[in-house]
Short mmCIF file of C-alpha atoms in Angstrom, two decimals:
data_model
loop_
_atom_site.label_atom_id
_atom_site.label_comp_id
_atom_site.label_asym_id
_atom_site.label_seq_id
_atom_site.Cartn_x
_atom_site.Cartn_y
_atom_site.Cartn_z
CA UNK P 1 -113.25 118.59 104.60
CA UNK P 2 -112.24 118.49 108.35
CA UNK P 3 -114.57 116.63 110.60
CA UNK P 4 -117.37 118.73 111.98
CA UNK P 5 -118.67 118.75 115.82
CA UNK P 6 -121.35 116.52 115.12
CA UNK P 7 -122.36 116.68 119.25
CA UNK P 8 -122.99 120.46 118.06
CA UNK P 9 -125.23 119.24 115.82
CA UNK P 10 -127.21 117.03 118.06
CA UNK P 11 -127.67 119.41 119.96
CA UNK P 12 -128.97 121.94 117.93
CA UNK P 13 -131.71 119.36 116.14
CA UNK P 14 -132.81 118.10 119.89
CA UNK P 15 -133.54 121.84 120.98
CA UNK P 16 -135.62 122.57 117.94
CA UNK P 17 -137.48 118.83 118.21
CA UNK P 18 -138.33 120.03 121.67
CA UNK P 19 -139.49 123.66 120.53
CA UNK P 20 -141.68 122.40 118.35
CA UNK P 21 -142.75 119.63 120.33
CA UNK P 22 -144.16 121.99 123.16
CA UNK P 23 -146.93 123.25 120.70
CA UNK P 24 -147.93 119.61 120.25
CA UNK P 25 -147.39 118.04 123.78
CA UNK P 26 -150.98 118.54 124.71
CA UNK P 27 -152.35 115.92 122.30
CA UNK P 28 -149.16 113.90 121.11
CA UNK P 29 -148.03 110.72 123.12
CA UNK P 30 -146.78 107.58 123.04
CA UNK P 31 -143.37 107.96 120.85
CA UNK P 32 -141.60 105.04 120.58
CA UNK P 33 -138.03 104.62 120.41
CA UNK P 34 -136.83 103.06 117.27
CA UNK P 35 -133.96 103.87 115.00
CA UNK P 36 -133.78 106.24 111.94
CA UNK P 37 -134.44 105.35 108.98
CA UNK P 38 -131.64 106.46 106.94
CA UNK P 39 -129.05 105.14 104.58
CA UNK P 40 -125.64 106.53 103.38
CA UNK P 41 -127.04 108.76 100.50
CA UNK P 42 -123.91 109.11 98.41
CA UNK P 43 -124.40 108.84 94.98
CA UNK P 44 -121.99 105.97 94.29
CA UNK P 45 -123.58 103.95 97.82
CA UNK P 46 -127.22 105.08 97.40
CA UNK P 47 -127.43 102.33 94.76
CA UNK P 48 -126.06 99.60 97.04
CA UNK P 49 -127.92 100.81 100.65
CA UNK P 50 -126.65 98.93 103.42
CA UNK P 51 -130.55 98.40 104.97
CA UNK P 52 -131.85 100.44 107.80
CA UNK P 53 -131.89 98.45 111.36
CA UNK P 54 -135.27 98.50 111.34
CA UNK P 55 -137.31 97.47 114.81
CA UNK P 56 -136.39 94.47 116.81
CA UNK P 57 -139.67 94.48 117.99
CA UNK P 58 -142.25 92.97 114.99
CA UNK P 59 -146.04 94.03 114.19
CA UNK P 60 -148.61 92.07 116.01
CA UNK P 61 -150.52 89.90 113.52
CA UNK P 62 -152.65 91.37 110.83
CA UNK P 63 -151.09 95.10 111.98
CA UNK P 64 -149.82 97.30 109.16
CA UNK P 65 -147.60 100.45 109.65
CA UNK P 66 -146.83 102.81 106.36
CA UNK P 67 -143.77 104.77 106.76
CA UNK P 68 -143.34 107.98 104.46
CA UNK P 69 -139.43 108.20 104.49
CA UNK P 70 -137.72 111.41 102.89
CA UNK P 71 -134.12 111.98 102.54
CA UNK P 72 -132.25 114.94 101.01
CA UNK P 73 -128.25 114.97 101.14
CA UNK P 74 -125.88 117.83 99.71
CA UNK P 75 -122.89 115.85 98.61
CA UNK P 76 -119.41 117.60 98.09
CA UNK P 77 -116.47 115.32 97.70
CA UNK P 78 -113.77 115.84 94.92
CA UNK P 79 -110.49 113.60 95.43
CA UNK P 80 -107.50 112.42 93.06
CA UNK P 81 -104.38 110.57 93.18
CA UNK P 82 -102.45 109.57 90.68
CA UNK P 83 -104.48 107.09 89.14
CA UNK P 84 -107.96 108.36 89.93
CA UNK P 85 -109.80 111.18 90.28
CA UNK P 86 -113.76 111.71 91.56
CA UNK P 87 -115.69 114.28 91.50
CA UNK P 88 -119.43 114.06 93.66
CA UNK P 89 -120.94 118.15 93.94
CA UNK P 90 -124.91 118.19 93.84
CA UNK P 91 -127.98 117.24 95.87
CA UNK P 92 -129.31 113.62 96.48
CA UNK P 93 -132.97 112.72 96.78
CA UNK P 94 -135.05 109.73 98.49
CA UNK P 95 -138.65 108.79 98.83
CA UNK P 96 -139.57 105.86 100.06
CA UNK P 97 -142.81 104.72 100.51
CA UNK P 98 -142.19 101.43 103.60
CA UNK P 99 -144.99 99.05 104.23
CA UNK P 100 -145.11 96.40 106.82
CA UNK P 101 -147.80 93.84 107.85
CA UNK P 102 -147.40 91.12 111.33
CA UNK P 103 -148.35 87.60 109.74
CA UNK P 104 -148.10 85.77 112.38
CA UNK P 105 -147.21 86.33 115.94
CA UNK P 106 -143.15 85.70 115.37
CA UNK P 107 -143.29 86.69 111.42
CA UNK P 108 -143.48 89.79 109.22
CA UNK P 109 -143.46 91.07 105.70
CA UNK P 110 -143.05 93.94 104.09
CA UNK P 111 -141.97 95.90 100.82
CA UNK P 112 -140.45 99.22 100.22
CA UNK P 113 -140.81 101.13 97.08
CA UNK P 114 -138.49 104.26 96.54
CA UNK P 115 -137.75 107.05 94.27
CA UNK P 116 -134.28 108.92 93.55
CA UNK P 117 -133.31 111.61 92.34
CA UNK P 118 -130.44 114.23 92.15
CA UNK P 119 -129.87 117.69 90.97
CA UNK P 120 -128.13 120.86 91.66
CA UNK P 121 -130.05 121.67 94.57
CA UNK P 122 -130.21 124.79 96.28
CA UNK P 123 -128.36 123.87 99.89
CA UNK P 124 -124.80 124.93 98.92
CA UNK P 125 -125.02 128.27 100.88
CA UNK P 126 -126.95 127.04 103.42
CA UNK P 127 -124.04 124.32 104.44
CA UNK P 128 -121.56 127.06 103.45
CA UNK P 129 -122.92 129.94 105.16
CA UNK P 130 -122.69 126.74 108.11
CA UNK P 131 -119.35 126.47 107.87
CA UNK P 132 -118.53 129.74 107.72
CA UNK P 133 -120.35 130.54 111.44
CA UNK P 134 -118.77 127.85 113.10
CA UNK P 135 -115.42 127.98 111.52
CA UNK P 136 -115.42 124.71 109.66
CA UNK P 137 -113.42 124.15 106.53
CA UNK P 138 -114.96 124.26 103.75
CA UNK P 139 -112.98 121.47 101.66
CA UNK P 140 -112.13 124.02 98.79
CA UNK P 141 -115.98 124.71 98.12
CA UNK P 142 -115.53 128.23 97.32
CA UNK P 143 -113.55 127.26 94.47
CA UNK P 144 -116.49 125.50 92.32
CA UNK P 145 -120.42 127.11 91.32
CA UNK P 146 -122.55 127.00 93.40
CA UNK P 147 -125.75 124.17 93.30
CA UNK P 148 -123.83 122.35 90.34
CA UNK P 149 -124.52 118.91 89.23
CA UNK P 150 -121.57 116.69 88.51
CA UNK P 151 -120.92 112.98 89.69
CA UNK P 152 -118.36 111.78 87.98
CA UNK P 153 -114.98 109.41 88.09
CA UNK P 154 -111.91 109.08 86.49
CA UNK P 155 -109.29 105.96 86.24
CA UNK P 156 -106.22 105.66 84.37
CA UNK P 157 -106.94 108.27 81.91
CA UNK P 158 -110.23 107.33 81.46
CA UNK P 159 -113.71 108.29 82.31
CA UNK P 160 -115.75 105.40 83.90
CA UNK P 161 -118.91 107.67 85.22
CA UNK P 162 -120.22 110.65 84.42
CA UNK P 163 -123.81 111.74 85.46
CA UNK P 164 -124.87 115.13 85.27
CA UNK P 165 -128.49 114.98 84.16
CA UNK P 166 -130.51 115.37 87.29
CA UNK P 167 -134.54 113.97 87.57
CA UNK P 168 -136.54 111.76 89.33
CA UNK P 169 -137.71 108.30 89.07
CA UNK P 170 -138.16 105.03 90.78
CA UNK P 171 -135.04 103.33 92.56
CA UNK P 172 -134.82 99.27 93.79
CA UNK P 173 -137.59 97.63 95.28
CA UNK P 174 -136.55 95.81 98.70
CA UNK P 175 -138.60 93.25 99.72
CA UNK P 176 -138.70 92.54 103.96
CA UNK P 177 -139.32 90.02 106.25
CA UNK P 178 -138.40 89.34 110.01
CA UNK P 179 -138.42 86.59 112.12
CA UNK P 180 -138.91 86.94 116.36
CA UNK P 181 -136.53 85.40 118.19
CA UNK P 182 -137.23 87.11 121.46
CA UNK P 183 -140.01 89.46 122.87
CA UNK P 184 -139.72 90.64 126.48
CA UNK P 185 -141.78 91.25 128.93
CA UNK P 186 -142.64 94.06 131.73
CA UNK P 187 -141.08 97.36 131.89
CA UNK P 188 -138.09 96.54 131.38
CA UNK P 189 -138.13 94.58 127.94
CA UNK P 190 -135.27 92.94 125.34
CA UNK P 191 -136.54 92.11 121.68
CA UNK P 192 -134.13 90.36 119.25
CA UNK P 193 -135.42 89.88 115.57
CA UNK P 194 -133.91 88.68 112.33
CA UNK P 195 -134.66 90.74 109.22
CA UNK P 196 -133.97 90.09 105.65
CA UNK P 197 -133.98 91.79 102.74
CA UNK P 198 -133.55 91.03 98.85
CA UNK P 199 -133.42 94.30 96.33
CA UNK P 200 -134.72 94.16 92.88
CA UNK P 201 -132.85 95.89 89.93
CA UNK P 202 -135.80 97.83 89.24
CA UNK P 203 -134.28 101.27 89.23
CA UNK P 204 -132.45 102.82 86.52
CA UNK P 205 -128.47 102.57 86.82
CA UNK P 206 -127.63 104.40 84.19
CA UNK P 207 -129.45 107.03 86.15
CA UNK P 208 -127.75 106.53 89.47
CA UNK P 209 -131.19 104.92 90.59
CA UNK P 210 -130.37 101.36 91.03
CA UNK P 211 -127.73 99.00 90.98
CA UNK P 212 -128.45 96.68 87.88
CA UNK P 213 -127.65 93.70 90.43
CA UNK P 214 -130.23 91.91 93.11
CA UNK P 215 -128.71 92.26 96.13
CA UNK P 216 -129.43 90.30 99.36
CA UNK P 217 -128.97 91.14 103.09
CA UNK P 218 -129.28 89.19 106.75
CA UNK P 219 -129.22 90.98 110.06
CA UNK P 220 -129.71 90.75 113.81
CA UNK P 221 -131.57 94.06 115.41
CA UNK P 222 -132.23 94.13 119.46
CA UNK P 223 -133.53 96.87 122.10
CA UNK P 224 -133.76 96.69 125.35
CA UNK P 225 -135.88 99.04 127.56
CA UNK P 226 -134.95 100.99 130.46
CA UNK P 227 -137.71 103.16 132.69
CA UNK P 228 -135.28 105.51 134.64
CA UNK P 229 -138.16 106.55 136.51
CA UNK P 230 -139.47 109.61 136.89
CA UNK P 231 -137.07 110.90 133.81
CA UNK P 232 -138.82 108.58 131.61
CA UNK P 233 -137.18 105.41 130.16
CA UNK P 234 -134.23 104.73 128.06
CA UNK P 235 -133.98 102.29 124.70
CA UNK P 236 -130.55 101.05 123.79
CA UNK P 237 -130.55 99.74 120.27
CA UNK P 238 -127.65 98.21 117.94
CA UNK P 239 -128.07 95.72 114.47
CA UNK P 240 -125.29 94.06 112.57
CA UNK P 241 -125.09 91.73 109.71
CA UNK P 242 -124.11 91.29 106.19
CA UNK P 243 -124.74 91.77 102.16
CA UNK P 244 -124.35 90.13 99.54
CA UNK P 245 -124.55 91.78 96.33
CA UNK P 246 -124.72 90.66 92.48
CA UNK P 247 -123.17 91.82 89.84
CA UNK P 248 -123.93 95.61 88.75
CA UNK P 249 -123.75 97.86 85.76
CA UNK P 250 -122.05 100.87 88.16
CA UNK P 251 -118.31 100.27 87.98
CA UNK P 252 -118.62 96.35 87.51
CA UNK P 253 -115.26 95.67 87.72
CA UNK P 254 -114.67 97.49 90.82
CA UNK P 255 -117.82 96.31 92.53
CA UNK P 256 -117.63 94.15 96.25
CA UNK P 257 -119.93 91.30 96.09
CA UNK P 258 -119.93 91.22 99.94
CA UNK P 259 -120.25 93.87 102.63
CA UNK P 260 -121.20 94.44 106.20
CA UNK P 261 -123.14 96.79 108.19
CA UNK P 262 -124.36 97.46 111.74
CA UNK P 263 -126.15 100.45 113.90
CA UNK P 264 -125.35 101.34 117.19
CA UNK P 265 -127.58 104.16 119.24
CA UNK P 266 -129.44 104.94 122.17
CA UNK P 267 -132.79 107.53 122.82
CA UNK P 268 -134.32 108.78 125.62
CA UNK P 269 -138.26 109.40 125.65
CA UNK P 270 -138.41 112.12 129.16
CA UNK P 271 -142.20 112.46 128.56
CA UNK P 272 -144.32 109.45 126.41
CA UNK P 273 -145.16 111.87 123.80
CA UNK P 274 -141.34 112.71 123.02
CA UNK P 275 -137.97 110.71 122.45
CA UNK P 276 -134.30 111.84 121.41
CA UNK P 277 -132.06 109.83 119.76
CA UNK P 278 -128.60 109.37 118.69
CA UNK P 279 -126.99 106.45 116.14
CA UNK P 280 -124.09 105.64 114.53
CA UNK P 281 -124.18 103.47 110.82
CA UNK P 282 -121.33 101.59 109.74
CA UNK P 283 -121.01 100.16 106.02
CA UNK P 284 -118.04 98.24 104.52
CA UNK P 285 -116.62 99.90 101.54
CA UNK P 286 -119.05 98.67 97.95
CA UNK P 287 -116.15 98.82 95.77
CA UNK P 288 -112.45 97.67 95.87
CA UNK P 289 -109.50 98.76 94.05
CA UNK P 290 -109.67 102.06 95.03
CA UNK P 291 -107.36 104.46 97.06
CA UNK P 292 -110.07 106.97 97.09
CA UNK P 293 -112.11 107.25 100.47
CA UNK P 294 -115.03 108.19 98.14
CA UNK P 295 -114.93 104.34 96.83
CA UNK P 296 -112.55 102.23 98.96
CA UNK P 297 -113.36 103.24 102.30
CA UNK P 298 -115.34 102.02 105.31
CA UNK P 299 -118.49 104.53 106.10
CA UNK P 300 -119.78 105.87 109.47
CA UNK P 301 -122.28 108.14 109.38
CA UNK P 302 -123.67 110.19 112.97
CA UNK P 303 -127.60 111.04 113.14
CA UNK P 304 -129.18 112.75 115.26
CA UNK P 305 -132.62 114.38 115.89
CA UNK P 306 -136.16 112.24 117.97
CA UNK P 307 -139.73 111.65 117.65
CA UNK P 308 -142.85 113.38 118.28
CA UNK P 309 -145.83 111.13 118.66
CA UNK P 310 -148.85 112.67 117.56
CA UNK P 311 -150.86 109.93 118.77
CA UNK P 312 -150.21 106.23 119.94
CA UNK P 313 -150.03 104.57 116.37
CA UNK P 314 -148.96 108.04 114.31
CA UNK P 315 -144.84 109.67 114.90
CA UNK P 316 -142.64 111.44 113.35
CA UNK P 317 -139.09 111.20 113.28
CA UNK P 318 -136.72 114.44 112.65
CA UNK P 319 -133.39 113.59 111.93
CA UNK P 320 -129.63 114.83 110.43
CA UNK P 321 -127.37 112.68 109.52
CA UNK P 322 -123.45 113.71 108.89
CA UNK P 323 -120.19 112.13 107.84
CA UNK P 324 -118.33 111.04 110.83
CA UNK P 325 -115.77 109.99 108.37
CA UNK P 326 -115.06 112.43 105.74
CA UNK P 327 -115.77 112.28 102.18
CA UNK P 328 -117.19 108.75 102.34
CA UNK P 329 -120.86 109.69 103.05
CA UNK P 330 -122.79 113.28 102.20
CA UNK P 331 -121.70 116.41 104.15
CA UNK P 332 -125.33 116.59 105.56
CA UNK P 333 -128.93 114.43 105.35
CA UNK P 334 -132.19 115.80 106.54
CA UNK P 335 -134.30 113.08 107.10
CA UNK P 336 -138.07 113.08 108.01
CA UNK P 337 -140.20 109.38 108.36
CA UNK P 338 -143.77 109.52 109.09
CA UNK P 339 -145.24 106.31 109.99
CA UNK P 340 -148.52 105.17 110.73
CA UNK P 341 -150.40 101.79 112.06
CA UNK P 342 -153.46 100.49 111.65
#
């Protein structure tokens, strides 16, 4: 598929973020700038996420937030050469239920619990119909049904994946934790945190829920804070580290054991109960061996969307996320995370 004008996109989520957010600006404030939530929701990397940035600035101590995340991706990615073929055409499905607490005043914890799923899905003319309006390529989707299930791959003549079952169920657990390492001050502030992460093999991989490895990740995350006056303030925000993953039932013998990852993005809040945003994700390719972009290629990944603050510890953020490079992420990701502190 060619790439799409993902500033087209932006553009189109920011102006119905701010429709909506007119009905609510008499009693919402207070939305902080943060990055999305979101992961590369491809079948084959859903299993492996590459962690969200996550704040740089931590909970104060004994705070909790709970973050409702929701994801749904319409994948369509069918690619061969002469060794390989793969074949990824249905709808991908997260729920994640995030829960942080501030131990101390430079230390926090946390543990997210999600839940997968895939199935034909019904947003195959919607993204088509899409296409069709603004003149994108389709990438030969014409030429298969409609809202079909099939994630499958192919090497040397022989079938190493085929999943075309559909259903729900739990995916890896990820437990959290972050460390402080700085915390400014005034209006204009910096924050710098390291967060960690180890993921369980508690989700199904014959399912296309989990891995079947424990894999663990280290990263830096940092903000910094600009009031541009009386245009509100601005929040430039970037993360990078690394992964380490164990072995996996999913392709084994293809399987990295090592990947990186970082976030790059910037929002701009013009009133305190609003903020746009804009972010770009970069993952290492998870598996090797490959001349398929689907496997063996780097990911970016463009979001784009804000938040609406419907009071000082309650937002929402609105988001879409799209393939900056082709056929190594989903064609399109709605993503919704409500998150509240107490």
């Amino acid at each position: 598929m060619s790439k799409k004008l993902t500033f087209q996109h932006s553009l189109a989520v920011c102006i119905g973020i701010l429709a909506g957010a007119a009905v609510l600006g008499a009693t919402a404030h207070a939305a902080e700038i943060v990055p999305f939530r979101t992961i590369n929701m491809s079948p084959l990397a859903l299993i492996h996420p590459a962690p969200a940035a996550g704040s740089a600035r931590l909970l104060a101590p004994r705070e909790t937030e709970v973050t409702l995340i929701a994801d749904a991706a319409n994948n369509f990615a069918i690619d061969s050469n002469a060794n390989e073929s793969v074949h990824l055409d249905g709808e991908t499905y997260r729920v994640a239920l995030d829960l942080r607490y501030g131990v101390t005043p430079w230390f926090e914890a946390g543990i997210q619990v999600p839940f997968i799923g895939a199935s034909g899905g019904a947003l195959d003319s919607f993204v088509e119909g899409f296409h069709k309006v603004f003149d994108f390529n389709n990438g030969g989707r014409d030429k298969y049904p409609q809202d079909e299930l099939l994630f499958s791959y192919h090497r040397d003549g022989t079938e190493r994946l085929h999943y075309d079952d559909g259903g729900f169920g739990i995916g890896d657990v990820r437990l959290n934790a972050a460390v402080r390492l700085h915390e400014g001050t005034g209006e204009s502030r910096t924050s710098l945190a390291l967060r960690g992460s180890l993921k369980l093999p508690t989700g199904e991989s014959s399912r296309l829920r989990g891995s079947g490895g424990t894999d663990f990740a280290l990263w830096l995350t940092g903000s910094t804070d600009l009031p541009v006056g009386e245009w509100g303030h601005l929040t430039f925000f970037g993360a990078g580290g690394g992964m380490v993953m164990g072995d996996g039932d999913v392709l084994a013998d293809q399987q990295r054991n090592a990947a990186g990852f970082g976030t790059l993005g910037f929002g701009w809040s013009p009133a305190s109960w609003i903020a746009l945003k804009v972010q770009g994700d970069w993952h290492s390719a998870f598996y090797g061996t490959s001349g398929l972009r689907e496997l063996g290629s780097d990911t970016i990944t463009i979001t784009s969307g804000g938040t609406i603050a419907f009071s000082d510890r309650t937002a929402l953020d609105i988001g879409v996320a799209e393939d900056a490079s082709v056929k190594t992420a989903p064609d399109v990701v709605f993503h919704l995370a409500l998150s509240h502190r107490f």
